[in-house]
Coordinates of N, CA and C in Angstrom, one line a residue:
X1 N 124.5 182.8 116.8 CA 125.4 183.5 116.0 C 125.4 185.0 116.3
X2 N 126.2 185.8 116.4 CA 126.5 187.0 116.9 C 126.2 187.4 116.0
X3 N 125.4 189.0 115.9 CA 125.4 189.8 114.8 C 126.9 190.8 114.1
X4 N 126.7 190.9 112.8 CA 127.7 191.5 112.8 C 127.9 192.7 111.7
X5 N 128.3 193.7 112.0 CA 128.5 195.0 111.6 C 128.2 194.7 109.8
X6 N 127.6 195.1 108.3 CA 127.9 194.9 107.2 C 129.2 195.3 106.7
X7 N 130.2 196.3 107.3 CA 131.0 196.8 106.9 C 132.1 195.4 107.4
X8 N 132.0 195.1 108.8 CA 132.6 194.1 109.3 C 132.3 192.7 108.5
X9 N 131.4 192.5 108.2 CA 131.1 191.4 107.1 C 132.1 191.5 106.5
X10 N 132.0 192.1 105.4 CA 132.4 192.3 103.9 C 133.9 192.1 104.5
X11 N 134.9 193.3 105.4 CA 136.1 192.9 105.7 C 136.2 191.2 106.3
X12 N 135.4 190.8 106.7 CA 136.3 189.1 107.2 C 135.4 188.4 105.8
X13 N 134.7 188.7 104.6 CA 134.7 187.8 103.4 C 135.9 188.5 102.5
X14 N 136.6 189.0 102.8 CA 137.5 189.3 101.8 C 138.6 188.9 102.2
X15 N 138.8 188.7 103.5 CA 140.2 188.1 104.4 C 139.7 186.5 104.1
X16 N 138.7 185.8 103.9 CA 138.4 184.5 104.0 C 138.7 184.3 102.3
X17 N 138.4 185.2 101.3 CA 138.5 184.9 99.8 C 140.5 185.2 99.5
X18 N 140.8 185.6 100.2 CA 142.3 185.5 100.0 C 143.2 184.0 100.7
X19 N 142.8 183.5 101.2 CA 142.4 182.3 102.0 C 142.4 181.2 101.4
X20 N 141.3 181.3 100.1 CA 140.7 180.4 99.3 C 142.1 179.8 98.1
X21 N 142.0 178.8 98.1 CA 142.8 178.0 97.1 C 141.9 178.1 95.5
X22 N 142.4 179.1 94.7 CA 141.9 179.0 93.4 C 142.1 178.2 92.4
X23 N 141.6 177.5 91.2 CA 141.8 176.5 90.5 C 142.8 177.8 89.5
X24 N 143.8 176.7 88.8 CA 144.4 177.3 87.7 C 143.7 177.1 86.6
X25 N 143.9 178.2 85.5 CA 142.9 178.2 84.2 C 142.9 176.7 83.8
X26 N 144.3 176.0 83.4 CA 144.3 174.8 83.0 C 143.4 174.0 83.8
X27 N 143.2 174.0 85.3 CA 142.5 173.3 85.6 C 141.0 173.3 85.9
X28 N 140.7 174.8 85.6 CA 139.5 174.9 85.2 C 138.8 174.6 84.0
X29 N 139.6 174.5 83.0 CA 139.4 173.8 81.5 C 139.4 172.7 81.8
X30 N 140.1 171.8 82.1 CA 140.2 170.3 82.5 C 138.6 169.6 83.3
X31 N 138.3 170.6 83.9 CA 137.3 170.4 84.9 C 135.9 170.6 84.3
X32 N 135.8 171.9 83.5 CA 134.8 171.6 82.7 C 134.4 170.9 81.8
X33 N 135.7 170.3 81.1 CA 135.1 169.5 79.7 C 135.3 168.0 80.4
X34 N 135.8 167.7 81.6 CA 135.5 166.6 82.5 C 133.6 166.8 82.3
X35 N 133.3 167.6 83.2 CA 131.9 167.4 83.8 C 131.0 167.6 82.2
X36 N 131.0 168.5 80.8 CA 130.7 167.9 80.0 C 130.4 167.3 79.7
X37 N 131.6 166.1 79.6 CA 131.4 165.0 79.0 C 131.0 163.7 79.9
X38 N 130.7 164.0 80.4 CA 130.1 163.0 82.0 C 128.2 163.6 81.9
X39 N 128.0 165.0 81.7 CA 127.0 165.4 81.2 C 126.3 164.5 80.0
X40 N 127.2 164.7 78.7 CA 127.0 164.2 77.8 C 126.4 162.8 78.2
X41 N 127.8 161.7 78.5 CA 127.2 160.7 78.8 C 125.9 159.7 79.5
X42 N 125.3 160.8 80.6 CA 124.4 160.6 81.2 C 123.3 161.3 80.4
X43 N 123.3 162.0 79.2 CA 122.1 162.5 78.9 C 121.8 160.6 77.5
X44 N 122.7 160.5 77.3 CA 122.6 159.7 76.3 C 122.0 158.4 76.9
X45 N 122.7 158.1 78.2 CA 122.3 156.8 79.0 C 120.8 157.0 79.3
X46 N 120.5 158.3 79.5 CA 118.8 158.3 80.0 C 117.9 158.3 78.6
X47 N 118.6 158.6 77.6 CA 117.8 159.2 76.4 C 117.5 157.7 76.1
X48 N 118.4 156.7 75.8 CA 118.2 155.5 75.7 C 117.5 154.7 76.6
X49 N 117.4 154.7 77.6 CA 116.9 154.1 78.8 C 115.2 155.1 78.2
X50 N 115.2 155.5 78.3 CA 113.6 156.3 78.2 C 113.2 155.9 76.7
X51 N 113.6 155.9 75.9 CA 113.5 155.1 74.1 C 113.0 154.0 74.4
X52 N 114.1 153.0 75.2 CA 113.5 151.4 75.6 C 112.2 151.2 76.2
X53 N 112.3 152.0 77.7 CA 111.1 151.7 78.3 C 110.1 152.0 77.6
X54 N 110.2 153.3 76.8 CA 108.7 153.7 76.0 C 108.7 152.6 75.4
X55 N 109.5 151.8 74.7 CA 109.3 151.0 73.5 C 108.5 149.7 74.3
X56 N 109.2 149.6 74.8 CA 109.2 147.7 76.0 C 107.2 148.3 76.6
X57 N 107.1 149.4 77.0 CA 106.0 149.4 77.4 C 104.9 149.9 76.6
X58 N 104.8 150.4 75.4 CA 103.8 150.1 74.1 C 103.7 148.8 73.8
X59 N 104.6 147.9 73.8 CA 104.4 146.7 73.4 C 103.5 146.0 74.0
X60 N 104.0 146.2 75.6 CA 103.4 145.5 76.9 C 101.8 145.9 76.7
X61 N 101.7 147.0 76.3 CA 100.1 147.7 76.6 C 99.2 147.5 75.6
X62 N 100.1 146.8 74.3 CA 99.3 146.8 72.9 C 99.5 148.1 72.3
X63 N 100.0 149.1 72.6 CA 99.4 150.3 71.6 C 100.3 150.2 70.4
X64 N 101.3 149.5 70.1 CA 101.7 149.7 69.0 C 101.3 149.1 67.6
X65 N 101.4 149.9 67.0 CA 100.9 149.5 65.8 C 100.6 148.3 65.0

């Protein structure tokens, strides 16, 4: 990879960021409360999944009460 000038940098990242296809607000909104709620859901699926196994494996070991 050739070296290249910082002044030269910065001019071809600013010709490549005009370039770039930006999300519209609406669909930056859309996009966040997508990932969210996909967040959400996966914290729940694990929280429960880690509740069971704790449970399922106190049983298995005896330590419960």
């Amino acid at each position: 990879m050739a070296k290249v000038a910082p002044l030269e940098f910065f001019k071809q990242v600013k010709i490549e960021a005009k370039k770039v296809s930006w999300p519209t607000r609406q669909e930056t909104i859309s996009s966040t409360i997508a990932v969210f709620i996909m967040v959400l859901i996966a914290s729940l699926f694990l929280f429960a999944a880690d509740q069971l196994l704790g449970f399922l494996i106190s049983h298995i070991l005896g330590l419960a009460g």
